[in-house]
Structures are given as structure tokens and as C-alpha cells.
Short mmCIF file of C-alpha atoms and ligand atoms in Angstrom, two decimals:
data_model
loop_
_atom_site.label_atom_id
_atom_site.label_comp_id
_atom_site.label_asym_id
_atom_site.label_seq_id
_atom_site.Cartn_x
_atom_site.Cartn_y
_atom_site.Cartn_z
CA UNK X 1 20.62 94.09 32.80
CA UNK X 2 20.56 92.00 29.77
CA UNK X 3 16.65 90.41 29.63
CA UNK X 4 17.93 88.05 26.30
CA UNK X 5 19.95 85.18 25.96
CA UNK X 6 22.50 86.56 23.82
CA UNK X 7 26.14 86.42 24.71
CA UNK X 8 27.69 87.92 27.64
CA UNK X 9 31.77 87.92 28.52
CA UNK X 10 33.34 89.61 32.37
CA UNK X 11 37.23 89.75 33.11
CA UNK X 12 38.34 91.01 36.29
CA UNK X 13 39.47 94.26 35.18
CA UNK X 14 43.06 94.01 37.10
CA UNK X 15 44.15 90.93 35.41
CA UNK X 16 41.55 89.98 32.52
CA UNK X 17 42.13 86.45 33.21
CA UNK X 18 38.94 85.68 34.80
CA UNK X 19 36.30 84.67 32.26
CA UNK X 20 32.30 84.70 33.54
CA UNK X 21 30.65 84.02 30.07
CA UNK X 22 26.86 83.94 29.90
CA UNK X 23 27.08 83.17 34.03
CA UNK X 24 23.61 81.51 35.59
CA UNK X 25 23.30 82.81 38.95
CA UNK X 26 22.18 79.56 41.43
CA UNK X 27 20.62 80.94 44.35
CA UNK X 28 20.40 78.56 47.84
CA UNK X 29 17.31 80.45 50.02
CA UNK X 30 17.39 78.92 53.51
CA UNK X 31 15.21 79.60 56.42
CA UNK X 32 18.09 81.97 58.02
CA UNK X 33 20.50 82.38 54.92
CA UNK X 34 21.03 82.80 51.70
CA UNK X 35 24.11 80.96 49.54
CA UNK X 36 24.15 81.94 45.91
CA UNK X 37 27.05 81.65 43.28
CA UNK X 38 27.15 83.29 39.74
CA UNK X 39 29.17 80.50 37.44
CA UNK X 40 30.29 81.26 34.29
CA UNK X 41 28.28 79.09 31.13
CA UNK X 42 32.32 76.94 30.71
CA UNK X 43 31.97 76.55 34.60
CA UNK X 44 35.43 77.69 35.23
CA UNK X 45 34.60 81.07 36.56
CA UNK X 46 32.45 81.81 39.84
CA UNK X 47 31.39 84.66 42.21
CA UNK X 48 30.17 83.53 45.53
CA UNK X 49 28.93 84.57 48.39
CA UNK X 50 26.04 83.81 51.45
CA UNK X 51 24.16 85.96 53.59
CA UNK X 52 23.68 85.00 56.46
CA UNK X 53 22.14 86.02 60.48
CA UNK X 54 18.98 86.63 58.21
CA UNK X 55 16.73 88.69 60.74
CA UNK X 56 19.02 88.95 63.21
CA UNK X 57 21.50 92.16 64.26
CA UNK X 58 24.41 90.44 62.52
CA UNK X 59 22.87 89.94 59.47
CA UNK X 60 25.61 90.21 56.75
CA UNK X 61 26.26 89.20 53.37
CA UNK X 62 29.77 88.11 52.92
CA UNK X 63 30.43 88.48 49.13
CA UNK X 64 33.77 87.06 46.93
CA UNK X 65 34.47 89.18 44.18
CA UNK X 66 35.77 88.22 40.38
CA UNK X 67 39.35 88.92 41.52
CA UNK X 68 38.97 86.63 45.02
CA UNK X 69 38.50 89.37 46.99
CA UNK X 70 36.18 89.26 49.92
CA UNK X 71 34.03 91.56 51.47
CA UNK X 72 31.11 92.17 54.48
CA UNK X 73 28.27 94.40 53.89
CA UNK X 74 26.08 94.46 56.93
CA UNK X 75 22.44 94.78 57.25
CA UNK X 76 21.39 94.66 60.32
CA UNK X 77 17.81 92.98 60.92
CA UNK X 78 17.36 92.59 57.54
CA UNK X 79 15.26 89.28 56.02
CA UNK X 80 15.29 87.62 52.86
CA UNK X 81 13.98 90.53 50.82
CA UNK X 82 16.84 93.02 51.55
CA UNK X 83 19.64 90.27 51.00
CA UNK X 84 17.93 89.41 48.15
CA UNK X 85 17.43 92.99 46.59
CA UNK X 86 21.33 93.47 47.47
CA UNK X 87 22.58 90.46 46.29
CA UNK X 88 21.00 91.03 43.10
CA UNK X 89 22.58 94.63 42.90
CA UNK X 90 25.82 93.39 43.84
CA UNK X 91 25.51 90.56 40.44
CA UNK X 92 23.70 92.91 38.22
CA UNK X 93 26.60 94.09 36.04
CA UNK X 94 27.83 90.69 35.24
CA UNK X 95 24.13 90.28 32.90
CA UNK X 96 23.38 86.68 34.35
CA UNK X 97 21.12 84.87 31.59
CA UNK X 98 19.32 82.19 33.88
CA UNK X 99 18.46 81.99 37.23
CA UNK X 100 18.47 78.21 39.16
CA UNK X 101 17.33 77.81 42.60
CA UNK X 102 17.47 75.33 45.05
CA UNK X 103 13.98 74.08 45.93
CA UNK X 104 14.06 71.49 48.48
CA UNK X 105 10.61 70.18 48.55
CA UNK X 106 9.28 69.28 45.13
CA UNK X 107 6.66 66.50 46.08
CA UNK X 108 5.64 63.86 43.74
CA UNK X 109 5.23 65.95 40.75
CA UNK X 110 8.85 66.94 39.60
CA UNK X 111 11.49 64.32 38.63
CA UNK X 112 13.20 66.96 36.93
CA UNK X 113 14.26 70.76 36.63
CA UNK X 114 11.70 72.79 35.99
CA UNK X 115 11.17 76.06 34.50
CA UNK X 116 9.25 78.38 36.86
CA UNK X 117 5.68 79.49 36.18
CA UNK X 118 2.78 80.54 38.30
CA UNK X 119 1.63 76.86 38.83
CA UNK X 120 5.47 75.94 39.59
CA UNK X 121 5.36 79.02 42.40
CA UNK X 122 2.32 77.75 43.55
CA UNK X 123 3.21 74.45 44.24
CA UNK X 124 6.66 75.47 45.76
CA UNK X 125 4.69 77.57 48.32
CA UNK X 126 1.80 74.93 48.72
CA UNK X 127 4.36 72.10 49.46
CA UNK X 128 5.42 74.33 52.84
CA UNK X 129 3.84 71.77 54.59
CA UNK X 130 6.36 69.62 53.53
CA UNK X 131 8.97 71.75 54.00
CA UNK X 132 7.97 74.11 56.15
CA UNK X 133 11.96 76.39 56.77
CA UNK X 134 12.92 76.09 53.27
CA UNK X 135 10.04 76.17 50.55
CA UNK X 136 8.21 79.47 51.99
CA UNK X 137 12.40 81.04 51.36
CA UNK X 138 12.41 79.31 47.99
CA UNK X 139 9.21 81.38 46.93
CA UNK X 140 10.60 84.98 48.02
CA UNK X 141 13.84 84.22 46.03
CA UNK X 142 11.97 83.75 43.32
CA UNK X 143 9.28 86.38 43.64
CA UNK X 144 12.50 88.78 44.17
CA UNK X 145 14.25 87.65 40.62
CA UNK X 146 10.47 87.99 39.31
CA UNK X 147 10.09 91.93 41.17
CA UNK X 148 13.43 93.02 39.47
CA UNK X 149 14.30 91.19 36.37
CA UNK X 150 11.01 89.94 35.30
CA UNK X 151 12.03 88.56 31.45
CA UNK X 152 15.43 86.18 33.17
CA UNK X 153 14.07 82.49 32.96
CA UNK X 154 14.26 80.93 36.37
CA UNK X 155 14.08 77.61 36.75
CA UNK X 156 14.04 75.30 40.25
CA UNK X 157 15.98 72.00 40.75
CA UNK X 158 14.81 70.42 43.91
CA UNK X 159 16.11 68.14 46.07
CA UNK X 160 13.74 65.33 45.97
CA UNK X 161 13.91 65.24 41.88
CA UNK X 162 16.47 63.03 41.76
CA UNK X 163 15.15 60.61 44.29
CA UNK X 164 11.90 59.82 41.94
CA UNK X 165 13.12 57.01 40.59
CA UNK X 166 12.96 55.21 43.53
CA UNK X 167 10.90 51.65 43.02
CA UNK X 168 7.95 51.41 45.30
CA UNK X 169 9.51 49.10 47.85
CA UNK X 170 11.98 51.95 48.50
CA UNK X 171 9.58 55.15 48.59
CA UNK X 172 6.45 53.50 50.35
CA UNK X 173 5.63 53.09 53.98
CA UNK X 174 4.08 49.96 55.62
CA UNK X 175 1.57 52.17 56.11
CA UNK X 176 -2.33 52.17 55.41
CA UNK X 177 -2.39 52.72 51.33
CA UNK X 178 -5.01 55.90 51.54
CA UNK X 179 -2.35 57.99 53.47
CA UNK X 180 -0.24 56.94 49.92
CA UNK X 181 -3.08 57.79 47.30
CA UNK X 182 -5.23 60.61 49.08
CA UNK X 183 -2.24 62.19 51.18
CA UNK X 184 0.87 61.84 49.12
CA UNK X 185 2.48 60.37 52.10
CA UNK X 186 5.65 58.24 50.89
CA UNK X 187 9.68 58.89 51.19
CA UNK X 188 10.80 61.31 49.07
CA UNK X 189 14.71 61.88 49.51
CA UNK X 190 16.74 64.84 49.93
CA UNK X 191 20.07 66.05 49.03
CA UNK X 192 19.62 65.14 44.88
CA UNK X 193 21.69 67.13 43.61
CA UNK X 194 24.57 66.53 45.78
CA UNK X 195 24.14 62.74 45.15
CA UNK X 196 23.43 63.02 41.72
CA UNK X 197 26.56 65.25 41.32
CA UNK X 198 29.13 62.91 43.19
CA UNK X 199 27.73 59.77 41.05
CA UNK X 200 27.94 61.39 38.39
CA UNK X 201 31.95 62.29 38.83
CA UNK X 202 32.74 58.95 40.21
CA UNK X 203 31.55 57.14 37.21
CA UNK X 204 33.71 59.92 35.17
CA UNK X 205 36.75 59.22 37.64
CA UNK X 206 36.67 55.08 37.62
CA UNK X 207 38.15 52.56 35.37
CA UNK X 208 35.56 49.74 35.83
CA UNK X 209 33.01 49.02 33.44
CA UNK X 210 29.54 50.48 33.81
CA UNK X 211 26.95 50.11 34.53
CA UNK X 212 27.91 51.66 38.46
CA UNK X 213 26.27 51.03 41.43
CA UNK X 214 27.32 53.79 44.00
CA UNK X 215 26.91 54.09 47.70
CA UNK X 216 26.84 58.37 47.98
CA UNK X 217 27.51 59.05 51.99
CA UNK X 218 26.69 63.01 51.90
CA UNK X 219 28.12 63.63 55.07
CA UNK X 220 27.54 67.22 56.47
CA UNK X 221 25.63 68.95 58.97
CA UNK X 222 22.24 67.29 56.97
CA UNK X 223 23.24 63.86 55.87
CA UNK X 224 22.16 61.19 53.98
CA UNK X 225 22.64 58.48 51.96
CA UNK X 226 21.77 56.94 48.77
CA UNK X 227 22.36 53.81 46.66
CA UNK X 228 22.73 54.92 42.70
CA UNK X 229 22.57 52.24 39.94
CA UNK X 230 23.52 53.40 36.39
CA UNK X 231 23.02 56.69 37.20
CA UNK X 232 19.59 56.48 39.21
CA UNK X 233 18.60 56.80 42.95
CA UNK X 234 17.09 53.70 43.72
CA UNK X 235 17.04 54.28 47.50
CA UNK X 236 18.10 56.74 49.92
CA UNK X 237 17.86 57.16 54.25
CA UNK X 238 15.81 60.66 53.89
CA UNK X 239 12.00 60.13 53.65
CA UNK X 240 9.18 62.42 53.82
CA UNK X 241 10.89 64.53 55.08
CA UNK X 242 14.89 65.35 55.87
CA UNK X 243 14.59 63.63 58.82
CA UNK X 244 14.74 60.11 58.23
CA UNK X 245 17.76 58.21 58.44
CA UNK X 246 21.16 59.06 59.42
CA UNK X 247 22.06 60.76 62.89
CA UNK X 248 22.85 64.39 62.23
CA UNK X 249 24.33 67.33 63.45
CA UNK X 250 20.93 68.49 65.63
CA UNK X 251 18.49 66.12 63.91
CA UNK X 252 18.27 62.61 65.59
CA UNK X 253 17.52 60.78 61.98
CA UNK X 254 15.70 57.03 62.82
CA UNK X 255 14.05 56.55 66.09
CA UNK X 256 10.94 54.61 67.00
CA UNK X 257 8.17 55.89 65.33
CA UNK X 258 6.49 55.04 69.57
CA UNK X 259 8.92 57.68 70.70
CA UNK X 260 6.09 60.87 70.19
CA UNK X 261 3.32 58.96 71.83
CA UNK X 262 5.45 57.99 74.65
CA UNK X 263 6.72 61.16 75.56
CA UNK X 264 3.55 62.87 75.18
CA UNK X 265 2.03 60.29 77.94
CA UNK X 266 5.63 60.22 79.66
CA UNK X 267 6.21 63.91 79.92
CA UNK X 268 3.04 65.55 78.22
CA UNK X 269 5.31 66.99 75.05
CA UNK X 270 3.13 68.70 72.64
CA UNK X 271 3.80 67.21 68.79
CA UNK X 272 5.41 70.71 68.06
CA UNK X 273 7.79 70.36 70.93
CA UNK X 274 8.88 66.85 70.17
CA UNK X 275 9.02 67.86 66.14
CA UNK X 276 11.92 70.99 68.24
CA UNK X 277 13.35 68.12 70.20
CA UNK X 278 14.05 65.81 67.29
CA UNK X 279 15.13 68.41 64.47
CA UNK X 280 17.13 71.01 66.44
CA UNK X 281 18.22 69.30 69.22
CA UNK X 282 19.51 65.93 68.78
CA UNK X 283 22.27 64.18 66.61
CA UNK X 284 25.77 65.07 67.60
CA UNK X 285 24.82 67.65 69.83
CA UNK X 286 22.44 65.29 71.28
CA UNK X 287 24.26 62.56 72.55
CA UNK X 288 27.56 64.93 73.10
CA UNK X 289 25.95 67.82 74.68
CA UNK X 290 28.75 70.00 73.46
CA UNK X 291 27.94 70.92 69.54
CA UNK X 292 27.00 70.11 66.55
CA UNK X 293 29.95 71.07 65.07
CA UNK X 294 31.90 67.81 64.26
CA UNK X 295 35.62 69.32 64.99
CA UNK X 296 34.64 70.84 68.22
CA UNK X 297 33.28 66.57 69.32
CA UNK X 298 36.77 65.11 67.41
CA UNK X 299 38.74 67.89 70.21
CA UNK X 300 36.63 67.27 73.13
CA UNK X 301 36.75 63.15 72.80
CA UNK X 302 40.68 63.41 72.27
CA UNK X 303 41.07 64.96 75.64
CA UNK X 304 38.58 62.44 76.86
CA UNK X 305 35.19 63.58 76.70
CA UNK X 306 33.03 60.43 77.44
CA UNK X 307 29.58 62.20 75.52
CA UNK X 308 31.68 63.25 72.81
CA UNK X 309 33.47 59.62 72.02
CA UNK X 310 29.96 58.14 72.14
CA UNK X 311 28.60 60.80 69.87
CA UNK X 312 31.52 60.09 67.44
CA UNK X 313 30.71 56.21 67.88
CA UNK X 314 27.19 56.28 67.16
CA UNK X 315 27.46 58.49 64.45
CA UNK X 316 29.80 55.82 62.48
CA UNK X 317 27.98 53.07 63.64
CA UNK X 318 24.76 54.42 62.11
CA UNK X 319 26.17 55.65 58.70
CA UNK X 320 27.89 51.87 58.32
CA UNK X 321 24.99 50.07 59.23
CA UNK X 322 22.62 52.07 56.77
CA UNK X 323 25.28 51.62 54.04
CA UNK X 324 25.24 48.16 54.70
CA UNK X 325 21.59 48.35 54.16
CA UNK X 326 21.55 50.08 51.38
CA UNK X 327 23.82 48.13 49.53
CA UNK X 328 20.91 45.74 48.97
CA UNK X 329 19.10 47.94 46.45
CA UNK X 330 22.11 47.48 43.54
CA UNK X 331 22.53 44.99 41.19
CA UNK X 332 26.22 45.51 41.21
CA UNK X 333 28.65 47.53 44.07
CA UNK X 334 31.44 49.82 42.76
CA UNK X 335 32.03 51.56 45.35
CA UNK X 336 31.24 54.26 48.36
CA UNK X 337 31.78 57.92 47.75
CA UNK X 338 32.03 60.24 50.51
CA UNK X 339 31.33 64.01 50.53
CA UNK X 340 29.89 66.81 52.30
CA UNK X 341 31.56 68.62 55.12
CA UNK X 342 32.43 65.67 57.29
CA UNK X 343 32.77 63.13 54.58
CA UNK X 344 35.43 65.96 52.65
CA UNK X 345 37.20 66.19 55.99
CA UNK X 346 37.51 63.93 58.63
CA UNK X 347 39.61 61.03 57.64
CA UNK X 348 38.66 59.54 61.20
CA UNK X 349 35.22 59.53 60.88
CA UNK X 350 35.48 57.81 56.88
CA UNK X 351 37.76 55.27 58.45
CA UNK X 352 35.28 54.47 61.44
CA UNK X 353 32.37 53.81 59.10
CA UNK X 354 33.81 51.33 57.04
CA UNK X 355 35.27 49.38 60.23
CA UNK X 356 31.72 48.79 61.20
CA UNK X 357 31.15 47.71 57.60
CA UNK X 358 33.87 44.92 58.40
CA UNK X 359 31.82 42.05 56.55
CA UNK X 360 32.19 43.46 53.29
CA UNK X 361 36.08 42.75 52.41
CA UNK X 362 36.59 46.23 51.97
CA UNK X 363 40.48 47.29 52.23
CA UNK X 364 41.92 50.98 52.45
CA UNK X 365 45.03 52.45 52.49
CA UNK X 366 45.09 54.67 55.40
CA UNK X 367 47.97 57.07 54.08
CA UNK X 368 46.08 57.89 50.94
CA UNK X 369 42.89 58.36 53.30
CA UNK X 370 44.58 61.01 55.52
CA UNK X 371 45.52 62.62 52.63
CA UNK X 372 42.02 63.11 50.93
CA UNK X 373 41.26 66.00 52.83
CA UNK X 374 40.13 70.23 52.39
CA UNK X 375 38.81 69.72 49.24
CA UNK X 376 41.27 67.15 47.71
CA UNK X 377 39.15 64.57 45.40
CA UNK X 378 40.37 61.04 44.96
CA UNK X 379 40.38 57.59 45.62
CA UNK X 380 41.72 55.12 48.72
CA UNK X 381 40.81 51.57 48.42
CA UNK X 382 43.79 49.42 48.81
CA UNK X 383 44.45 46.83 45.54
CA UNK X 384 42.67 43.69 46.82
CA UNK X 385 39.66 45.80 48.25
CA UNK X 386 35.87 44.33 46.99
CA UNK X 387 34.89 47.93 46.20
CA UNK X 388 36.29 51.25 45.58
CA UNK X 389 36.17 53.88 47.68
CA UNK X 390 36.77 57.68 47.09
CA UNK X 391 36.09 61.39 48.75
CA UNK X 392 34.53 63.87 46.44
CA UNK X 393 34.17 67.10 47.29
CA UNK X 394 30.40 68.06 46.10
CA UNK X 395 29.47 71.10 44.04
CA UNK X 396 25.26 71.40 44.39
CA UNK X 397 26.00 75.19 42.67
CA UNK X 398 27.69 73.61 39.24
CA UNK X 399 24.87 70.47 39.56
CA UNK X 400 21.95 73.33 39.75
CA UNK X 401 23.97 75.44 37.01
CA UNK X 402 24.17 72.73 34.66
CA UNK X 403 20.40 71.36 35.00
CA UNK X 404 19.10 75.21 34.84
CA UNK X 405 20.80 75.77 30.86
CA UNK X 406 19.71 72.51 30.41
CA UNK X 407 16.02 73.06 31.11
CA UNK X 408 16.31 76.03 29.17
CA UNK X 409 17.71 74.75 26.05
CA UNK X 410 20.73 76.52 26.70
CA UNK X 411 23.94 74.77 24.91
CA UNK X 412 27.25 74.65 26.61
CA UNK X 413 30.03 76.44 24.63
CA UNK X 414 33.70 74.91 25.21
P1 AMP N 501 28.41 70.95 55.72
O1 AMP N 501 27.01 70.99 56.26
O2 AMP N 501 28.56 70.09 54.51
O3 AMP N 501 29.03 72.31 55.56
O4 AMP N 501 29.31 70.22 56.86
C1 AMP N 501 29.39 70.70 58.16
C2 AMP N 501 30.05 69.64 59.03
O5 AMP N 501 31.36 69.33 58.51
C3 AMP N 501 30.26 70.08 60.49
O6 AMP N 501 29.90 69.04 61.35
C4 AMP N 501 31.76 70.28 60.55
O7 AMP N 501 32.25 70.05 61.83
C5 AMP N 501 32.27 69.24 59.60
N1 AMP N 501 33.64 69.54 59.19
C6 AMP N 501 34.08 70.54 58.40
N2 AMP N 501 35.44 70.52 58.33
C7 AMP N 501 35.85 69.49 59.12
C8 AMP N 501 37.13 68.95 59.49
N3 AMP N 501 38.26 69.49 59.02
N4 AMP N 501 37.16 67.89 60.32
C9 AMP N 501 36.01 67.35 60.78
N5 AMP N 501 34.79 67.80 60.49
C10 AMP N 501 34.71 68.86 59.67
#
């Protein structure tokens, strides 16, 4: 393993066409999986792969090669360490230069990539409280770069970064001010680099003048929302933590903040089982009782499922009316950009949302939206719509690639 920055190049030996020049690997630690990608410096090349099952029988690490090729290593029961020490061996011949991981919880101190430290590694694990599945993952993926390949610079791009330029009106509660100034209790935002990607490409993909101001609808089994002016997040549906906002796939998003006290007097809940209740079993799966799995809901209210329909329903209804919402933090509205797993996919479910956002003149052509689908990226607002509108397809990997050279100093080369 190369511990310098000096140049790098990896063809697949079959064909030689595929080029992984100076790669930074981007690693994703979850509380049960691990998604990492090693992309090329000209980001046309990747490997990828995710472990997954952590801890479980089944764990696995399903692994793409140079040449496409896919392949399962199994290790049973194994945590984060093992995939990580295997991962690693399975990427160490390609002589990464950086590392960049996801951190999800970054508190109020980063508004930016960062290059990891001890006092960076301390505050990733200290902000568990904040984060309490994902931060205490972040730290062993990079205390496992730091066991084997101590002299690769690893830097972490969290989640909430992009969200701190929020205005106060946006990131503060109506709550007592000391919580704010003792306790560091405010909204934060999630999902940054996914919404910072997307606005990013739709102000590269448009033809109207900038400054933007972009509704991002990241639409997956996590979703949120965000309003970004001229490149900024200026408000977003996430808050302290991930939450706030939207109905999700098993978290409920918005409810009254009475709900805990009630059903602690109601049914004598504990906090910790309501906290279960509200993250793991509610949203789609919720209301539909089925899944959270939004193709198994679109099959099951087709044939007639009553849960399902209403899960579908409410789950439009809720992403409109927060766009709606959110629409009042821009000076100016281009348009809404939809991504994520849902948003990518379900031409339904985009088409739903913007019916309930029937006050704002906003006109689609419904071919073109059907169309915009596994991946495709594009636009579908009709020619006398008020905004534009247009799926695409995130990439948090190339976002966390890009910021990690760029907190290092490291210059692209075309
Ligand atoms: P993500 O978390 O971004 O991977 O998104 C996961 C969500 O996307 C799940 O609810 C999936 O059901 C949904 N999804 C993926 N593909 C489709 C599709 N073709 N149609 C509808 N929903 C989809």
C-alpha cells in the first residue's frame, strides 16, 4: 500500500479499459452495514460493494470487481471490524490515496469536510448521543483505516454540514433558549450530501439564470427535504435528529410533540419504547402494515389493499404539503428535484405529490415522467409549467469523493 500521494493508475487486466487513477475509497459505516466505493480521482471508474447482515449468520459482503463482476464472501457473525479488515484487503492493491467517510452526526461544529484527527474522532464518538446507530460505526471505520494504513489521510463529510447554513428561524425551536446555548439543542438536517449533490447537478443541467432556488425531495427509505438558494440549504424537514419531517419507510417523521406523554399515561410506554415505536415501526409500514418496502405497498394497493392505498396517500400528501412549506424559505423557485430510491423510481408516487401541490401552476408531462425511471436523469415539466421539475439520480459516494480531495488539497486531473 502506497502511504504518499503520488500517482497511482489500475486497468482491469482483461480489457485495460477501466481506468481507477489515484481512487479515494468513500466508506458508508451503518449500524448493520457497511457501503463503500473506491472511485477513481477523473470519477469515471468505481469498485463497489456493501456488507451487509453485520452480526448476524448471513453476514456477507457482496463486492463488484474492476471488470463488473460480482461476488459474495460470507462471514458469518462477523461485525464491523471483520468487514472492515476484509474490505480493506479486498481494495488494497488498487493504492487508494484518501479515505472519505460518511459521518452522519457532525453537530454544530462542522459546516464542512474535515480532515480527521484525534479531536475530530472524539467528537464523532461523543456526538453518539446524537446519533446513537450511526456515529459509534463511523468511529470503528475510521479506527480500522487508522489500525492498517495509518499515514492515508481520512477525512469525514457529514450529513448535517451542509445544512449549517440554515438562518436561525429555520434551525431553532420555539423552545426555552438555554436548551439552545447550554444543550446544543436546534435542527440540524440530514441527508447533505445527497441534497447538496442533486442541487448542485440541477443548476449544471438548467437553462435559467442563477441564482437557483431548489426544492431537493430525497425520497428513499430515510427522506427528507430541503429548500437550496444559490447553492445553500436554507431549510430542510430533518431536525435534531433524522426524524423530523417527512413520513418514512419505518420512521413516522412529524407527530405531536404530546404524543410521548400521552402514551406513557395512556398505555405506560417507557421513552425507549416509544423512541422503537416511532423510528422502526411507523411510516409506510405503519399505516400499511405490510412493509416498508415501497413496491411491495404500490402491488398490494393495486389489488386493493385499503392500508396500503392510505399508506401511499399519506405519504404524498405529506411530502407535497412540506414542499409547499418549504417553498417559503427562497427568494426565487426553479424548480423540484426528486431523487433517492422512491423519488428515482416511482413515477406514481412523483406524480401524486405534485397533485397535492395543485396551487402552484405546476404542469408535467406525464409521458416524459414515466419515462424518468432506473436511474434515467432528466427533466418533465410541461412548457407553460411555473417551475421545473426533474429526477436525479443521487451519487452521496462521488459528493463524499469530491469534498475528501478537496479537503486535502488534492487537484482533480482531467
Ligand atoms: P433508498 O433508501 O434510496 O435505497 O430507497 C429505498 C426505497 O425506494 C424503498 O421504499 C423502495 O421500495 C423504493 N423503490 C426502489 N425502487 C422502486 C421502484 N421501482 N418503484 C417504487 N419504489 C421503489
Amino acid at each position: 500500500m502506497s502511504d504518499s500521494l503520488s500517482n497511482s493508475t489500475f486497468s482491469d487486466q482483461t480489457t485495460g479499459t477501466h481506468q481507477l487513477t489515484n481512487p479515494t475509497l468513500v466508506l458508508n459505516c451503518g449500524s448493520s452495514s457497511i457501503k463503500y466505493a473506491l472511485i477513481s480521482e477523473d470519477e469515471s471508474t468505481r469498485i463497489t460493494g456493501l456488507a451487509e447482515n453485520l452480526g448476524l449468520d448471513t453476514a456477507r459482503i457482496k463486492h463488484t470487481k474492476l471488470d463488473g463482476k460480482k461476488i459474495e464472501i460470507s462471514i458469518p457473525g462477523g461485525r464491523h471490524k471483520l468487514a472492515l479488515q476484509k474490505i480493506l484487503e479486498l481494495l488494497e492493491q488498487y493504492h487508494f490515496i484518501a479515505v472519505g467517510h460518511r459521518g452522519v452526526h457532525g453537530g454544530r461544529e462542522y459546516s464542512e469536510a474535515v480532515r480527521v484527527d484525534d479531536h475530530v474522532l472524539s467528537e464523532v464518538k461523543r456526538l453518539k448521543i446524537l446519533a446513537p446507530l450511526h456515529n459509534p460505526a463511523n468511529a470503528l471505520g475510521i479506527e480500522a483505516v487508522q489500525a492498517i494504513y495509518p499515514d492515508i489521510p481520512q477525512v469525514v463529510v457529514f450529513d448535517t454540514a451542509f445544512h449549517q447554513t440554515m438562518p436561525p428561524v429555520a434551525y431553532r425551536y420555539p423552545i426555552p433558549k438555554a436548551l439552545y446555548e447550554d444543550e446544543k439543542i436546534r435542527r440540524y438536517g440530514f441527508h447533505g450530501t445527497s441534497h447538496a449533490y442533486v442541487s448542485e447537478r440541477g443548476s449544471a443541467l438548467t437553462q435559467a439564470k442563477g441564482p437557483h432556488g431548489w426544492l431537493t425531495a430525497h425520497l428513499g427509505n430515510g427522506c427528507s427535504a430541503t429548500a437550496v438558494y444559490d447553492g445553500k440549504s436554507l431549510d430542510t424537514s430533518m431536525g435534531l435528529t433524522p426524524l423530523e419531517g417527512l413520513m418514512m419507510g419505518t420512521r413516522s417523521g412529524d407527530v405531536d410533540p404530546g404524543l410521548h406523554i400521552h402514551l406513557k399515561r395512556l398505555l405506560g410506554m417507557s421513552l425507549e419504547e416509544i423512541d422503537k415505536m416511532l423510528n422502526s415501526e411507523s411510516g409506510l409500514l405503519g399505516i400499511s402494515g405490510l412493509s416498508n418496502d415501497l413496491r411491495t405497498i404500490e402491488q398490494a394497493a393495486s389489488e386493493g389493499h385499503a392500508d396500503a392505498q392510505l399508506a401511499i396517500d399519506m405519504f404524498c400528501y405529506r411530502v407535497g404539503k412540506y414542499l409547499a412549506s418549504l417553498s417559503c424559505a427562497m427568494p426565487v423557485f426553479t424548480g423540484i428535484i426528486f431523487t433517492g430510491g422512491i423519488g428515482e423510481n416511482s413515477a406514481t408516487t412523483r406524480a401524486r405529490i405534485l397533485e397535492v401541490m395543485r396551487h402552484f401552476g405546476i404542469k408535467f408531462d406525464a409521458e416524459k415522467n414515466k419515462s424518468l425511471v432506473g436511474g434515467a436523469e432528466g427533466s418533465f415539466q410541461s412548457a407553460d409549467s411555473s417551475i421545473e421539475l426533474w429526477v436525479i439520480p443521487t451519487d452521496e459516494e462521488c459528493r463524499i469523493a469530491q469534498e475528501t480531495r478537496q479537503a486535502l488539497g488534492l487537484e482533480r486531473v482531467e
